[in-house]
Every structure is written in C-alpha cells, then in structure tokens.
Coordinates of C-alpha atoms in Angstrom, one line a residue:
M1 CA 0.0 0.0 0.0
I2 CA 2.8 2.4 0.9
E3 CA 4.7 1.5 -2.3
F4 CA 1.5 2.2 -4.3
L5 CA 1.0 5.6 -2.8
G6 CA 4.6 6.5 -3.3
S7 CA 4.5 5.6 -7.0
W8 CA 1.2 7.5 -7.4
I9 CA 2.6 10.7 -5.9
K10 CA 5.8 10.4 -7.9
N11 CA 3.9 10.2 -11.2
I12 CA 1.8 13.3 -10.3
A13 CA 5.0 15.2 -9.4
V14 CA 6.7 14.2 -12.7
V15 CA 3.7 15.3 -14.8
I16 CA 3.4 18.7 -13.0
I17 CA 7.2 19.4 -13.4
F18 CA 6.9 18.4 -17.1
I19 CA 4.0 20.8 -17.7
T20 CA 5.6 23.6 -15.8
F21 CA 8.8 23.2 -17.9
L22 CA 6.6 23.1 -21.1
E23 CA 4.8 26.3 -20.2
I24 CA 8.1 28.1 -19.8
L25 CA 9.2 27.0 -23.3
L26 CA 5.9 27.8 -25.0
P27 CA 5.5 31.3 -26.5
N28 CA 2.7 33.5 -25.2
N29 CA 0.1 33.0 -27.9
S30 CA -3.3 31.4 -28.6
M31 CA -1.8 27.9 -28.6
R32 CA -0.8 28.3 -25.0
K33 CA -4.5 28.0 -23.8
Y34 CA -4.9 24.7 -25.6
I35 CA -1.7 23.3 -24.2
Q36 CA -2.7 24.3 -20.6
A37 CA -6.1 22.6 -21.1
I38 CA -4.4 19.4 -22.4
A39 CA -1.9 19.6 -19.5
G40 CA -4.7 19.9 -16.9
L41 CA -6.5 16.9 -18.5
L42 CA -3.3 14.9 -18.3
V43 CA -2.9 15.8 -14.6
M44 CA -6.5 14.7 -13.9
I45 CA -5.9 11.4 -15.7
V46 CA -2.7 10.7 -13.7
I47 CA -4.6 11.5 -10.5
L48 CA -7.7 9.5 -11.3
T49 CA -6.2 6.5 -13.0
P50 CA -5.3 4.5 -9.8
I51 CA -8.7 5.3 -8.3
I52 CA -10.5 4.0 -11.4
E53 CA -8.4 0.9 -11.5
F54 CA -9.2 0.2 -7.8
L55 CA -12.9 0.7 -8.4
N56 CA -12.9 -1.6 -11.4
Q57 CA -11.3 -4.5 -9.4
D58 CA -13.4 -7.4 -8.4
I59 CA -13.5 -7.1 -4.6
D60 CA -14.2 -10.4 -2.9
I61 CA -15.7 -9.6 0.5
Q62 CA -15.4 -13.2 1.6
D63 CA -11.7 -13.2 0.9
I64 CA -11.2 -10.0 2.9
L65 CA -13.1 -11.4 5.8
S66 CA -11.1 -14.6 5.6
Q67 CA -7.9 -12.7 5.7
S68 CA -9.0 -10.7 8.7
Y69 CA -10.0 -13.9 10.5
D70 CA -6.6 -15.4 9.7
E71 CA -4.9 -12.4 11.2
M72 CA -7.0 -12.5 14.3
E73 CA -6.2 -16.2 14.7
Q74 CA -2.5 -15.5 14.3
I75 CA -2.7 -12.8 17.0
D76 CA -4.6 -15.2 19.3
M77 CA -2.0 -17.9 18.7
E78 CA 0.8 -15.5 19.6
N79 CA -1.0 -14.5 22.8
K80 CA -1.5 -18.1 23.8
K81 CA 2.2 -18.8 23.2
E82 CA 3.1 -15.9 25.5
V83 CA 0.8 -17.3 28.2
L84 CA 2.2 -20.8 27.8
K85 CA 5.7 -19.5 28.0
E86 CA 4.9 -17.6 31.2
E87 CA 3.4 -20.8 32.7
Q88 CA 6.4 -22.8 31.7
N89 CA 8.7 -20.2 33.3
K90 CA 6.7 -20.2 36.5
M91 CA 6.8 -24.0 36.7
A92 CA 10.5 -24.0 36.0
I93 CA 11.1 -21.5 38.8
E94 CA 9.0 -23.5 41.3
L95 CA 11.0 -26.6 40.5
Y96 CA 14.3 -24.7 40.8
I97 CA 13.2 -23.4 44.2
K98 CA 12.2 -26.9 45.4
K99 CA 15.6 -28.3 44.4
I100 CA 17.5 -25.5 46.2
E101 CA 15.3 -26.0 49.3
S102 CA 16.0 -29.7 49.3
K103 CA 19.8 -29.2 48.8
I104 CA 20.0 -26.6 51.7
K105 CA 18.0 -28.9 53.9
N106 CA 20.4 -31.8 53.3
Q107 CA 23.5 -29.6 53.7
V108 CA 22.3 -28.2 57.1
E109 CA 21.2 -31.6 58.5
E110 CA 24.6 -33.0 57.4
K111 CA 26.5 -30.2 59.0
I112 CA 24.5 -30.2 62.3
K113 CA 23.7 -33.7 63.5
G114 CA 20.5 -34.5 65.3
I115 CA 18.2 -31.8 63.8
K116 CA 15.4 -31.8 61.3
T117 CA 14.8 -28.8 59.1
D118 CA 12.2 -27.1 56.9
V119 CA 13.6 -24.7 54.3
E120 CA 11.9 -21.8 52.5
V121 CA 13.7 -20.1 49.7
E122 CA 12.8 -16.9 47.8
V123 CA 14.4 -16.0 44.5
F124 CA 14.3 -13.1 42.1
T125 CA 11.8 -14.1 39.4
N126 CA 12.0 -11.3 36.8
P127 CA 13.8 -12.6 33.7
K128 CA 14.6 -9.1 32.6
E129 CA 16.7 -8.4 35.7
E130 CA 20.4 -9.3 36.0
N131 CA 19.9 -11.1 39.3
F132 CA 17.2 -13.4 37.9
S133 CA 17.1 -16.8 39.6
Q134 CA 19.5 -15.6 42.4
I135 CA 18.5 -16.4 45.9
K136 CA 16.9 -13.4 47.7
Q137 CA 16.1 -14.9 51.1
V138 CA 16.5 -18.2 53.0
K139 CA 14.4 -19.2 56.0
I140 CA 15.4 -22.3 58.0
Y141 CA 13.0 -23.8 60.6
I142 CA 14.7 -26.3 62.9
N143 CA 13.5 -29.1 65.3
K144 CA 15.1 -32.0 67.1
D145 CA 15.4 -35.3 65.3
G146 CA 12.8 -37.2 67.4
D147 CA 13.8 -40.7 66.0
K148 CA 17.4 -40.1 66.9
D149 CA 16.5 -39.0 70.4
K150 CA 14.5 -42.2 71.0
V151 CA 17.4 -44.4 70.0
L152 CA 19.8 -42.5 72.2
E153 CA 17.4 -42.7 75.2
K154 CA 16.9 -46.4 74.6
N155 CA 20.7 -47.1 74.7
N156 CA 21.3 -44.7 77.6
E157 CA 23.8 -42.9 75.4
K158 CA 22.4 -39.4 76.0
T159 CA 21.5 -37.4 79.0
F160 CA 19.1 -34.4 78.7
I161 CA 20.1 -31.4 80.7
E162 CA 17.5 -28.7 81.3
P163 CA 18.9 -25.5 79.7
I164 CA 19.6 -22.6 82.0
K165 CA 17.0 -19.9 81.7
R166 CA 18.2 -16.3 81.5
I167 CA 16.7 -13.9 83.9
E168 CA 16.3 -10.3 82.7
I169 CA 15.2 -7.3 84.8
G170 CA 12.2 -5.4 83.4
S171 CA 9.5 -6.3 81.1
I172 CA 9.9 -9.8 79.5
D173 CA 8.0 -11.2 76.6
K174 CA 7.4 -14.8 77.9
N175 CA 6.5 -16.3 74.5
S176 CA 9.6 -14.8 72.9
M177 CA 11.8 -16.0 75.8
Q178 CA 10.4 -19.5 75.5
E179 CA 11.0 -19.6 71.8
T180 CA 14.6 -18.4 72.3
Q181 CA 15.2 -21.1 74.9
Q182 CA 13.7 -23.8 72.7
E183 CA 15.9 -22.8 69.8
E184 CA 19.0 -22.6 72.0
S185 CA 18.2 -26.1 73.4
I186 CA 18.1 -27.4 69.8
I187 CA 21.0 -25.5 68.2
S188 CA 23.6 -23.1 69.6
L189 CA 24.5 -19.6 68.4
E190 CA 27.8 -21.0 67.1
E191 CA 26.0 -23.6 65.0
K192 CA 23.7 -21.0 63.6
R193 CA 26.7 -18.9 62.6
K194 CA 28.3 -21.9 60.8
I195 CA 25.0 -22.6 58.9
K196 CA 24.7 -18.9 57.8
E197 CA 28.4 -18.8 56.7
M198 CA 27.9 -22.0 54.8
I199 CA 24.9 -20.6 52.9
L200 CA 26.8 -17.4 52.3
D201 CA 29.8 -19.2 50.8
F202 CA 27.8 -21.7 48.8
Y203 CA 24.9 -19.6 47.5
N204 CA 26.2 -16.0 48.0
V205 CA 23.2 -15.1 50.1
P206 CA 23.9 -12.2 52.5
I207 CA 23.8 -13.3 56.2
E208 CA 21.2 -10.7 57.0
N209 CA 18.9 -12.4 54.5
I210 CA 19.2 -15.8 56.3
S211 CA 17.0 -16.6 59.2
I212 CA 17.1 -19.6 61.5
S213 CA 14.2 -20.3 63.9
S214 CA 12.2 -23.1 65.5
K215 CA 9.4 -24.9 63.7
S216 CA 7.0 -23.6 66.3
S217 CA 7.8 -20.1 65.0
K218 CA 6.9 -21.2 61.5
Q219 CA 3.5 -22.5 62.7
K220 CA 2.7 -19.3 64.5
N221 CA 3.6 -17.2 61.4
K222 CA 1.1 -19.3 59.4

C-alpha cells in the first residue's frame, strides 16, 4: 500500500514538473491556452487512474473477511504462546526453588547432626533483571530429630540437661523468651553462625537475609 501511494505521488509530481517546464518554453500566444487545457486533463488522468483501477477491481468480501479472520487467529496464537511461555517459566522457577530448598536442607542436616529442618527459599523471578534466579532470602526452621533421640534414650547414650534460663530485669516477653530457649536447646548460636556462613559461601546469600528459627515459630507465622 505504501509503495502504491509513493509511486502515485511520484507520477503526479513528474507530470506537474513536465507541464511547468513546457509552459516556460511555449510562446505567449493562442496555442498556450490549448496546451494548458491538455496539461490539466493529463494531470487529472494521472490522479484518477489509480482510483478508477481500484474501483474496477473485483472485490471479494469473503476473501477480505477470511484474511481478517486469519490475522485474528494469528494474534490469538501469539497471545497463547506468551501465556504458555509464562506458565512454563513459572513451573521451572518453582521446580528450581524446590531443588534448592532440598539441597540446603540436606546440607544443614549433614552439618549439624540431630536436627530436622524445613527450608523456604525466595528467589528473584523477573527474567529481565540481572539477578534473575539468584536467591533473595532463606528461612530455615529447625527441630530435634525425634527418632534419633528415642534411639539414644533407649541405649542410655544421651542425658538431657535442662537449659539454664536467662533472667532479665524489666518487662519480659514470655513467649519470645520460651522460643529463644527452645531454639538454643536445639541449636547453639555458634552452629547458627556456621550454617549462615555455609549458605553465604555456597549460595552467595547475605547473612542478614538468612533466618534460623524453630518450627513452632513457623507454625505461628502461618
């Protein structure tokens, strides 16, 4: 369509320039009027010819509608492809997160014996960002390995010692204090530090983005 319009305008311009040049060369006499009339007719023909050709064409309405339908189908297919691609990316990210959570869980339980963990990982999910798929935050919920404790109790190989409770002067949040004591009875501050350093080294997650708490805290957050 653009090529057609360009060719049409070019033809009109050529004819007008030719007529202008011809009028300059013609002497100023009675023939000049006839030449101008013929030139005007020529310009009209050049202008109207494409329009007449278009009107004389056999226009198939069914064909036009069919082409429009095909274009709409093509657009719909492209939209469906985009939606499918987004769903596939979402599923891939979820699978990726589960694998990381499982790997961190195994690493922590291997490093600190006698505990069970639940791990929640959050990653950057925008494919357009440079940090896409990098780990944003890690939450580790810990508990004692009950099965292991039973075996040790049965064999008299482990003695449980009541942890020393800290006494603070002033207002005390009893629930918070109990949770802290429970966590310290399961895992020490030194062990927490080792876990965080391991995750920092292995996954390049800042320590401030790594949290370790008891499973009871996880249940309360829910």
